[in-house]
Amino acid sequence: MKWIGGFGVFLSGLVLCGQGVAETASAAPCEASTAALRACYERPPAQWPSPTIDAGVEYQELGLIPDVAAPAGPKEEKQRALGEQLFFEPKLSGSGQVACVSCHHPDQGFADGRKVSLGHDLQSGTRNSPSLLNTGLRQSWFWDGRAASLAEQAVAPIVNPVEMASSAEIVEQRLNADADYIVRFAEAFGDGPITLERVGAALAAYEETLRSRSSPFERFLKGQRGALSDQAVQGLHLFRTKARCANCHMGPLLSDERFHNIGFTYYGRKYEDLGRYVVTGKPEDVGRFRTPSLRDVAWTAPYLHNGLVPKLRGMLQVYNGGAARSSGSPAQEKDPLFPQTSPLLKPLMLTADEMDALESFLLSLSSRTPGRRSVSTSGH
């Protein structure tokens, strides 16, 4: 490990930085003018100005989305094609009227554009449907990380009574009675009956192929320097420095894959959601949710785990104010489960022009603007 200016640069690309590193001399020349800032960010990312990262945060620089891995053979191709068919298949639901695509639509960035999704008999869930774009690159799934594999995530909504309200018995009976599915499953998985486990494996094989199309930021990283406006380049610099976004939104997915409390637990009130705590039982996990990817953020509104923030600018205003915090009632002062907002979130004091620039950069992370059809299921 080589030490530079008080912080360690790891060969793997992870950086352990102290507070305020963006104020080092390396950043000053870049901020001298718009042209100087652009020149700094037109270098390879490893040579960009140092990010503002808090002590203890393992930082990974922003980068390109990996392409879909090449399949090992024809069976994998068969599994992907079968998974795509199942993704649109209402037979997987108890009513025969709901499918995976009901909450993860291609025209909505593989989300659904609602605050919370509607499932069986139009029941409302309690959480916003996250985009499935790039989901094969994640380390855990669902807002609270309760699924350890993509296949596990794919099956969970099928048997959830509020979502698809089905069961292994219903799914297996229906599909094993379908001659076409019998042939397709045999081609994809070999001999044996159709099982819910194989359904999950096929869905996961398809969902692993879902990738964002190349965005302006992606093209900028590939050397098309005109892909980002001067305003967006300024926003990129703010994102990594003064706005402190990179403490949680990092790497190719612009997510640290960790769980944080940004103050929207609604503890003891309407909309209460204990988040990661329900999975781990650890008091410190109350109100923590997985950092969402910012890829295609422009067309996967509304935001937060409960979809209560309808617009991107609204989210920026939340973070500019240091996120939500509650002192609690006197009775809650000694409550071990009373949620604590992450110390990574602090008032930013961004000006209106800086907010505009930051929003411009975030919009550059999207492959299209809302309302225009453009999505890829097989890489860039």
Short mmCIF file of C-alpha atoms in Angstrom, two decimals:
data_model
loop_
_atom_site.label_atom_id
_atom_site.label_comp_id
_atom_site.label_asym_id
_atom_site.label_seq_id
_atom_site.Cartn_x
_atom_site.Cartn_y
_atom_site.Cartn_z
CA MET A 1 0.00 0.00 0.00
CA LYS A 2 1.33 3.42 -0.95
CA TRP A 3 0.65 6.39 1.32
CA ILE A 4 -0.05 9.76 -0.26
CA GLY A 5 -1.06 12.91 1.59
CA GLY A 6 -2.37 11.12 4.67
CA PHE A 7 -4.63 8.57 3.05
CA GLY A 8 -4.01 5.07 1.76
CA VAL A 9 -4.44 4.12 -1.87
CA PHE A 10 -5.05 0.42 -2.27
CA LEU A 11 -4.03 -1.35 -5.46
CA SER A 12 -7.50 -2.85 -5.65
CA GLY A 13 -8.90 0.64 -6.25
CA LEU A 14 -10.36 1.04 -2.77
CA VAL A 15 -9.35 4.13 -0.86
CA LEU A 16 -9.49 4.72 2.89
CA CYS A 17 -9.66 8.48 3.22
CA GLY A 18 -9.87 11.03 6.01
CA GLN A 19 -12.28 13.95 6.15
CA GLY A 20 -11.58 16.90 3.94
CA VAL A 21 -9.18 15.28 1.48
CA ALA A 22 -10.80 17.24 -1.36
CA GLU A 23 -9.22 20.36 0.12
CA THR A 24 -5.72 19.09 -0.61
CA ALA A 25 -3.45 20.89 -3.04
CA SER A 26 -4.30 18.35 -5.76
CA ALA A 27 -7.85 19.73 -5.98
CA ALA A 28 -7.03 23.43 -5.95
CA PRO A 29 -5.72 23.75 -9.55
CA CYS A 30 -8.75 21.84 -10.82
CA GLU A 31 -11.12 24.36 -9.26
CA ALA A 32 -9.37 27.40 -10.73
CA SER A 33 -11.76 27.58 -13.69
CA THR A 34 -14.37 25.63 -15.61
CA ALA A 35 -11.76 24.70 -18.22
CA ALA A 36 -9.35 23.52 -15.53
CA LEU A 37 -12.04 21.43 -13.84
CA ARG A 38 -12.98 19.81 -17.13
CA ALA A 39 -9.32 19.10 -17.90
CA CYS A 40 -8.95 17.33 -14.55
CA TYR A 41 -11.99 15.12 -15.13
CA GLU A 42 -11.01 14.31 -18.69
CA ARG A 43 -8.15 12.32 -17.22
CA PRO A 44 -8.63 8.64 -16.27
CA PRO A 45 -10.67 8.32 -13.03
CA ALA A 46 -7.57 7.19 -11.11
CA GLN A 47 -6.16 10.68 -11.71
CA TRP A 48 -9.27 12.63 -10.72
CA PRO A 49 -9.14 15.04 -7.75
CA SER A 50 -9.26 13.34 -4.36
CA PRO A 51 -12.83 12.71 -3.14
CA THR A 52 -14.19 13.99 0.15
CA ILE A 53 -14.59 10.75 2.09
CA ASP A 54 -15.09 10.32 5.83
CA ALA A 55 -12.68 8.31 7.95
CA GLY A 56 -13.49 4.61 7.91
CA VAL A 57 -15.27 4.62 4.54
CA GLU A 58 -13.75 2.28 1.98
CA TYR A 59 -14.12 4.17 -1.24
CA GLN A 60 -14.27 2.70 -4.73
CA GLU A 61 -13.98 5.14 -7.62
CA LEU A 62 -16.82 5.60 -10.08
CA GLY A 63 -16.50 3.48 -13.20
CA LEU A 64 -18.05 1.66 -16.13
CA ILE A 65 -20.87 -0.85 -15.74
CA PRO A 66 -19.50 -4.33 -16.58
CA ASP A 67 -20.99 -6.03 -19.61
CA VAL A 68 -23.10 -9.16 -19.19
CA ALA A 69 -20.80 -12.15 -18.81
CA ALA A 70 -20.76 -14.45 -21.80
CA PRO A 71 -22.79 -17.63 -21.18
CA ALA A 72 -20.89 -20.87 -20.65
CA GLY A 73 -22.99 -22.75 -23.17
CA PRO A 74 -26.37 -23.26 -24.84
CA LYS A 75 -28.09 -24.33 -21.61
CA GLU A 76 -27.40 -20.93 -20.07
CA GLU A 77 -28.89 -19.27 -23.15
CA LYS A 78 -31.95 -21.49 -22.79
CA GLN A 79 -32.24 -20.56 -19.11
CA ARG A 80 -32.11 -16.85 -19.94
CA ALA A 81 -34.76 -17.16 -22.62
CA LEU A 82 -36.97 -19.25 -20.32
CA GLY A 83 -36.49 -16.74 -17.52
CA GLU A 84 -37.58 -13.91 -19.80
CA GLN A 85 -40.78 -15.80 -20.66
CA LEU A 86 -41.46 -16.50 -16.99
CA PHE A 87 -40.87 -12.84 -16.12
CA PHE A 88 -43.98 -11.98 -18.13
CA GLU A 89 -45.95 -15.10 -17.07
CA PRO A 90 -49.11 -14.49 -14.95
CA LYS A 91 -49.41 -18.22 -14.23
CA LEU A 92 -46.82 -17.69 -11.50
CA SER A 93 -49.33 -15.69 -9.46
CA GLY A 94 -52.16 -17.09 -7.39
CA SER A 95 -54.80 -15.16 -9.32
CA GLY A 96 -53.21 -15.78 -12.70
CA GLN A 97 -53.32 -12.02 -13.29
CA VAL A 98 -50.01 -10.72 -11.87
CA ALA A 99 -46.48 -11.27 -13.18
CA CYS A 100 -43.01 -10.08 -12.30
CA VAL A 101 -43.35 -7.42 -14.99
CA SER A 102 -46.33 -5.94 -13.13
CA CYS A 103 -43.90 -4.28 -10.70
CA HIS A 104 -40.77 -4.23 -12.88
CA HIS A 105 -41.72 -2.88 -16.28
CA PRO A 106 -39.12 -2.23 -19.01
CA ASP A 107 -40.65 1.16 -19.80
CA GLN A 108 -40.26 2.18 -16.14
CA GLY A 109 -36.61 1.22 -15.79
CA PHE A 110 -37.73 -2.21 -14.57
CA ALA A 111 -39.49 -0.50 -11.65
CA ASP A 112 -43.16 0.58 -11.73
CA GLY A 113 -43.24 4.34 -11.11
CA ARG A 114 -45.49 4.00 -8.05
CA LYS A 115 -44.82 4.99 -4.45
CA VAL A 116 -45.45 1.40 -3.46
CA SER A 117 -46.39 -1.50 -5.68
CA LEU A 118 -49.83 -3.04 -6.12
CA GLY A 119 -50.06 -6.80 -5.87
CA HIS A 120 -52.69 -9.50 -5.38
CA ASP A 121 -56.25 -8.10 -5.42
CA LEU A 122 -54.70 -4.62 -5.79
CA GLN A 123 -53.23 -4.76 -2.31
CA SER A 124 -50.64 -2.08 -1.61
CA GLY A 125 -47.25 -3.08 -0.35
CA THR A 126 -45.20 -0.92 2.00
CA ARG A 127 -42.10 -0.39 -0.14
CA ASN A 128 -41.16 1.14 -3.43
CA SER A 129 -40.31 -1.29 -6.22
CA PRO A 130 -36.57 -0.95 -6.94
CA SER A 131 -35.25 -1.09 -10.49
CA LEU A 132 -33.90 -4.45 -11.65
CA LEU A 133 -31.39 -2.83 -14.01
CA ASN A 134 -27.89 -4.08 -13.15
CA THR A 135 -29.38 -6.25 -10.40
CA GLY A 136 -27.04 -9.10 -11.28
CA LEU A 137 -24.15 -6.94 -10.05
CA ARG A 138 -25.55 -6.50 -6.55
CA GLN A 139 -24.38 -8.25 -3.40
CA SER A 140 -27.77 -8.46 -1.68
CA TRP A 141 -31.36 -7.85 -2.67
CA PHE A 142 -34.44 -6.02 -1.40
CA TRP A 143 -34.29 -2.73 0.48
CA ASP A 144 -33.39 -4.60 3.68
CA GLY A 145 -30.99 -7.10 2.07
CA ARG A 146 -32.96 -10.13 3.15
CA ALA A 147 -32.22 -12.13 -0.01
CA ALA A 148 -28.72 -13.55 -0.37
CA SER A 149 -29.05 -14.49 -4.04
CA LEU A 150 -30.82 -13.21 -7.12
CA ALA A 151 -32.74 -16.49 -7.39
CA GLU A 152 -33.95 -16.11 -3.80
CA GLN A 153 -35.09 -12.59 -4.59
CA ALA A 154 -36.92 -13.76 -7.71
CA VAL A 155 -38.96 -16.37 -5.83
CA ALA A 156 -39.89 -14.27 -2.79
CA PRO A 157 -42.56 -12.09 -4.49
CA ILE A 158 -44.20 -15.20 -5.98
CA VAL A 159 -45.04 -16.62 -2.55
CA ASN A 160 -45.65 -13.28 -0.82
CA PRO A 161 -49.41 -13.04 0.01
CA VAL A 162 -49.52 -9.31 -0.75
CA GLU A 163 -47.56 -9.48 -4.00
CA MET A 164 -48.24 -12.52 -6.21
CA ALA A 165 -49.97 -14.66 -3.54
CA SER A 166 -48.95 -17.99 -5.02
CA SER A 167 -47.14 -21.05 -3.69
CA ALA A 168 -44.72 -23.73 -4.83
CA GLU A 169 -47.63 -26.15 -5.26
CA ILE A 170 -49.65 -23.79 -7.47
CA VAL A 171 -46.69 -22.81 -9.66
CA GLU A 172 -45.44 -26.36 -10.08
CA GLN A 173 -48.89 -27.77 -10.82
CA ARG A 174 -49.61 -25.18 -13.50
CA LEU A 175 -46.25 -25.34 -15.24
CA ASN A 176 -46.00 -29.14 -15.15
CA ALA A 177 -49.39 -29.24 -16.89
CA ASP A 178 -48.09 -27.03 -19.72
CA ALA A 179 -46.48 -29.03 -22.55
CA ASP A 180 -44.45 -26.07 -23.80
CA TYR A 181 -42.96 -25.39 -20.38
CA ILE A 182 -42.13 -29.07 -19.90
CA VAL A 183 -40.03 -28.97 -23.06
CA ARG A 184 -38.40 -25.62 -22.27
CA PHE A 185 -37.45 -26.55 -18.71
CA ALA A 186 -35.99 -29.85 -19.92
CA GLU A 187 -33.89 -27.98 -22.48
CA ALA A 188 -32.72 -25.49 -19.89
CA PHE A 189 -32.19 -27.72 -16.85
CA GLY A 190 -32.31 -31.32 -17.99
CA ASP A 191 -34.60 -34.12 -16.88
CA GLY A 192 -36.87 -33.81 -13.87
CA PRO A 193 -40.09 -32.06 -12.94
CA ILE A 194 -40.53 -28.30 -12.99
CA THR A 195 -39.89 -26.92 -9.49
CA LEU A 196 -40.14 -23.50 -7.94
CA GLU A 197 -36.37 -23.66 -7.42
CA ARG A 198 -35.85 -24.04 -11.17
CA VAL A 199 -38.28 -21.18 -11.79
CA GLY A 200 -36.15 -18.98 -9.54
CA ALA A 201 -32.96 -20.06 -11.30
CA ALA A 202 -34.42 -19.23 -14.72
CA LEU A 203 -35.70 -15.84 -13.58
CA ALA A 204 -32.28 -15.06 -12.07
CA ALA A 205 -30.55 -16.06 -15.32
CA TYR A 206 -32.70 -13.55 -17.20
CA GLU A 207 -32.47 -10.77 -14.62
CA GLU A 208 -28.68 -11.05 -14.63
CA THR A 209 -28.74 -9.79 -18.22
CA LEU A 210 -30.60 -6.56 -17.39
CA ARG A 211 -28.23 -3.64 -17.83
CA SER A 212 -28.58 0.08 -18.25
CA ARG A 213 -27.91 1.35 -21.72
CA SER A 214 -24.88 3.57 -22.10
CA SER A 215 -25.54 6.93 -20.46
CA PRO A 216 -23.83 10.28 -21.14
CA PHE A 217 -21.61 9.65 -18.09
CA GLU A 218 -20.74 6.19 -19.39
CA ARG A 219 -19.77 7.67 -22.75
CA PHE A 220 -17.72 10.34 -20.98
CA LEU A 221 -15.78 7.62 -19.15
CA LYS A 222 -15.14 5.91 -22.48
CA GLY A 223 -13.49 9.04 -23.87
CA GLN A 224 -16.37 10.97 -25.45
CA ARG A 225 -15.51 14.16 -23.59
CA GLY A 226 -18.37 16.14 -25.06
CA ALA A 227 -20.91 13.73 -23.57
CA LEU A 228 -21.01 15.82 -20.37
CA SER A 229 -21.75 19.53 -20.29
CA ASP A 230 -19.60 21.88 -18.22
CA GLN A 231 -22.44 22.03 -15.71
CA ALA A 232 -22.53 18.23 -15.42
CA VAL A 233 -18.75 18.10 -14.95
CA GLN A 234 -19.10 20.63 -12.14
CA GLY A 235 -21.84 18.41 -10.71
CA LEU A 236 -19.55 15.39 -10.91
CA HIS A 237 -16.92 17.28 -8.90
CA LEU A 238 -19.50 18.38 -6.33
CA PHE A 239 -20.80 14.80 -6.12
CA ARG A 240 -17.32 13.59 -5.16
CA THR A 241 -16.41 16.51 -2.89
CA LYS A 242 -18.59 19.19 -1.29
CA ALA A 243 -21.90 17.35 -1.72
CA ARG A 244 -20.43 14.25 0.01
CA CYS A 245 -22.48 11.88 -2.16
CA ALA A 246 -19.53 9.57 -2.78
CA ASN A 247 -19.44 8.50 0.87
CA CYS A 248 -22.28 6.12 -0.01
CA HIS A 249 -22.72 6.30 -3.79
CA MET A 250 -19.54 4.87 -5.28
CA GLY A 251 -18.18 2.32 -7.73
CA PRO A 252 -19.78 1.38 -11.07
CA LEU A 253 -23.26 1.05 -9.49
CA LEU A 254 -22.89 4.28 -7.52
CA SER A 255 -23.80 2.33 -4.40
CA ASP A 256 -21.65 1.06 -1.54
CA GLU A 257 -24.03 -1.91 -1.16
CA ARG A 258 -24.32 -1.05 2.53
CA PHE A 259 -27.25 -0.05 4.72
CA HIS A 260 -27.77 3.44 6.10
CA ASN A 261 -30.42 5.35 8.04
CA ILE A 262 -31.17 8.63 6.30
CA GLY A 263 -33.92 9.56 8.74
CA PHE A 264 -37.09 8.24 7.14
CA THR A 265 -37.93 5.38 9.50
CA TYR A 266 -41.10 7.10 10.77
CA TYR A 267 -40.53 5.32 14.07
CA GLY A 268 -43.74 5.06 16.08
CA ARG A 269 -45.74 6.83 13.37
CA LYS A 270 -47.58 6.14 10.14
CA TYR A 271 -45.23 4.68 7.51
CA GLU A 272 -43.01 3.12 10.19
CA ASP A 273 -40.52 0.72 8.63
CA LEU A 274 -37.71 -0.75 10.73
CA GLY A 275 -35.70 -1.69 7.65
CA ARG A 276 -32.62 -3.87 8.08
CA TYR A 277 -33.49 -4.50 11.75
CA VAL A 278 -36.25 -6.91 10.69
CA VAL A 279 -33.56 -9.08 9.08
CA THR A 280 -30.75 -8.86 11.64
CA GLY A 281 -32.50 -8.04 14.94
CA LYS A 282 -29.69 -5.58 15.72
CA PRO A 283 -30.85 -2.29 17.29
CA GLU A 284 -28.30 -0.32 15.25
CA ASP A 285 -30.01 -1.55 12.06
CA VAL A 286 -33.34 0.11 12.84
CA GLY A 287 -34.22 2.33 9.89
CA ARG A 288 -31.29 1.28 7.76
CA PHE A 289 -31.91 0.57 4.08
CA ARG A 290 -29.58 -0.44 1.29
CA THR A 291 -28.00 2.39 -0.67
CA PRO A 292 -29.82 2.43 -4.01
CA SER A 293 -27.89 2.57 -7.25
CA LEU A 294 -28.04 5.93 -8.99
CA ARG A 295 -27.85 4.39 -12.45
CA ASP A 296 -30.89 5.56 -14.45
CA VAL A 297 -32.00 7.57 -11.44
CA ALA A 298 -33.83 10.08 -13.68
CA TRP A 299 -36.50 7.57 -14.66
CA THR A 300 -36.91 5.40 -11.58
CA ALA A 301 -38.84 7.91 -9.47
CA PRO A 302 -40.37 8.14 -6.91
CA TYR A 303 -37.56 7.80 -4.38
CA LEU A 304 -36.85 6.31 -0.93
CA HIS A 305 -37.85 2.86 0.28
CA ASN A 306 -41.43 4.09 0.62
CA GLY A 307 -41.56 6.24 -2.51
CA LEU A 308 -42.51 9.36 -0.56
CA VAL A 309 -40.20 11.73 -2.48
CA PRO A 310 -41.61 12.17 -5.99
CA LYS A 311 -38.84 14.15 -7.69
CA LEU A 312 -35.06 14.04 -7.90
CA ARG A 313 -34.73 17.67 -6.86
CA GLY A 314 -36.65 16.84 -3.71
CA MET A 315 -34.07 14.21 -2.78
CA LEU A 316 -31.28 16.73 -3.33
CA GLN A 317 -33.04 19.15 -1.00
CA VAL A 318 -33.29 16.43 1.65
CA TYR A 319 -29.55 15.78 1.50
CA ASN A 320 -28.67 19.47 1.28
CA GLY A 321 -30.39 19.94 4.62
CA GLY A 322 -28.51 17.04 6.21
CA ALA A 323 -31.40 14.53 5.85
CA ALA A 324 -34.19 13.97 8.37
CA ARG A 325 -33.53 13.79 12.10
CA SER A 326 -35.79 13.32 15.10
CA SER A 327 -35.02 13.93 18.76
CA GLY A 328 -37.85 11.65 19.84
CA SER A 329 -40.34 12.05 22.63
CA PRO A 330 -39.26 11.98 26.31
CA ALA A 331 -40.48 8.38 26.51
CA GLN A 332 -38.21 7.43 23.61
CA GLU A 333 -35.00 8.92 25.02
CA LYS A 334 -33.96 5.57 26.49
CA ASP A 335 -35.54 3.41 23.80
CA PRO A 336 -32.74 1.16 22.45
CA LEU A 337 -34.58 0.90 19.14
CA PHE A 338 -34.96 4.63 18.57
CA PRO A 339 -33.35 5.12 15.13
CA GLN A 340 -30.26 7.23 14.63
CA THR A 341 -29.63 9.07 11.37
CA SER A 342 -26.27 8.23 9.82
CA PRO A 343 -23.41 10.57 10.82
CA LEU A 344 -22.34 10.54 7.17
CA LEU A 345 -25.20 12.93 6.48
CA LYS A 346 -24.48 16.58 7.26
CA PRO A 347 -25.90 19.93 6.09
CA LEU A 348 -24.20 20.77 2.79
CA MET A 349 -25.04 24.44 2.25
CA LEU A 350 -25.10 24.00 -1.52
CA THR A 351 -26.12 27.08 -3.50
CA ALA A 352 -28.89 27.01 -6.08
CA ASP A 353 -26.30 26.92 -8.88
CA GLU A 354 -24.51 24.02 -7.19
CA MET A 355 -27.79 22.15 -6.81
CA ASP A 356 -28.44 22.69 -10.52
CA ALA A 357 -25.00 21.33 -11.38
CA LEU A 358 -25.40 18.30 -9.11
CA GLU A 359 -28.78 17.54 -10.65
CA SER A 360 -27.28 17.88 -14.14
CA PHE A 361 -24.67 15.26 -13.29
CA LEU A 362 -27.26 12.89 -11.83
CA LEU A 363 -29.35 13.21 -14.99
CA SER A 364 -26.27 12.22 -16.99
CA LEU A 365 -26.33 8.83 -15.24
CA SER A 366 -29.51 7.87 -17.08
CA SER A 367 -29.63 6.20 -20.48
CA ARG A 368 -32.70 8.16 -21.47
CA THR A 369 -35.05 10.82 -20.19
CA PRO A 370 -38.44 9.78 -18.78
CA GLY A 371 -41.09 9.20 -21.40
CA ARG A 372 -38.76 7.87 -24.10
CA ARG A 373 -38.56 4.12 -24.62
CA SER A 374 -34.99 2.81 -24.55
CA VAL A 375 -33.79 -0.17 -22.54
CA SER A 376 -31.39 -3.04 -23.04
CA THR A 377 -31.63 -6.56 -21.68
CA SER A 378 -28.27 -7.66 -23.00
CA GLY A 379 -25.66 -5.10 -22.00
CA HIS A 380 -24.77 -1.79 -23.63
#
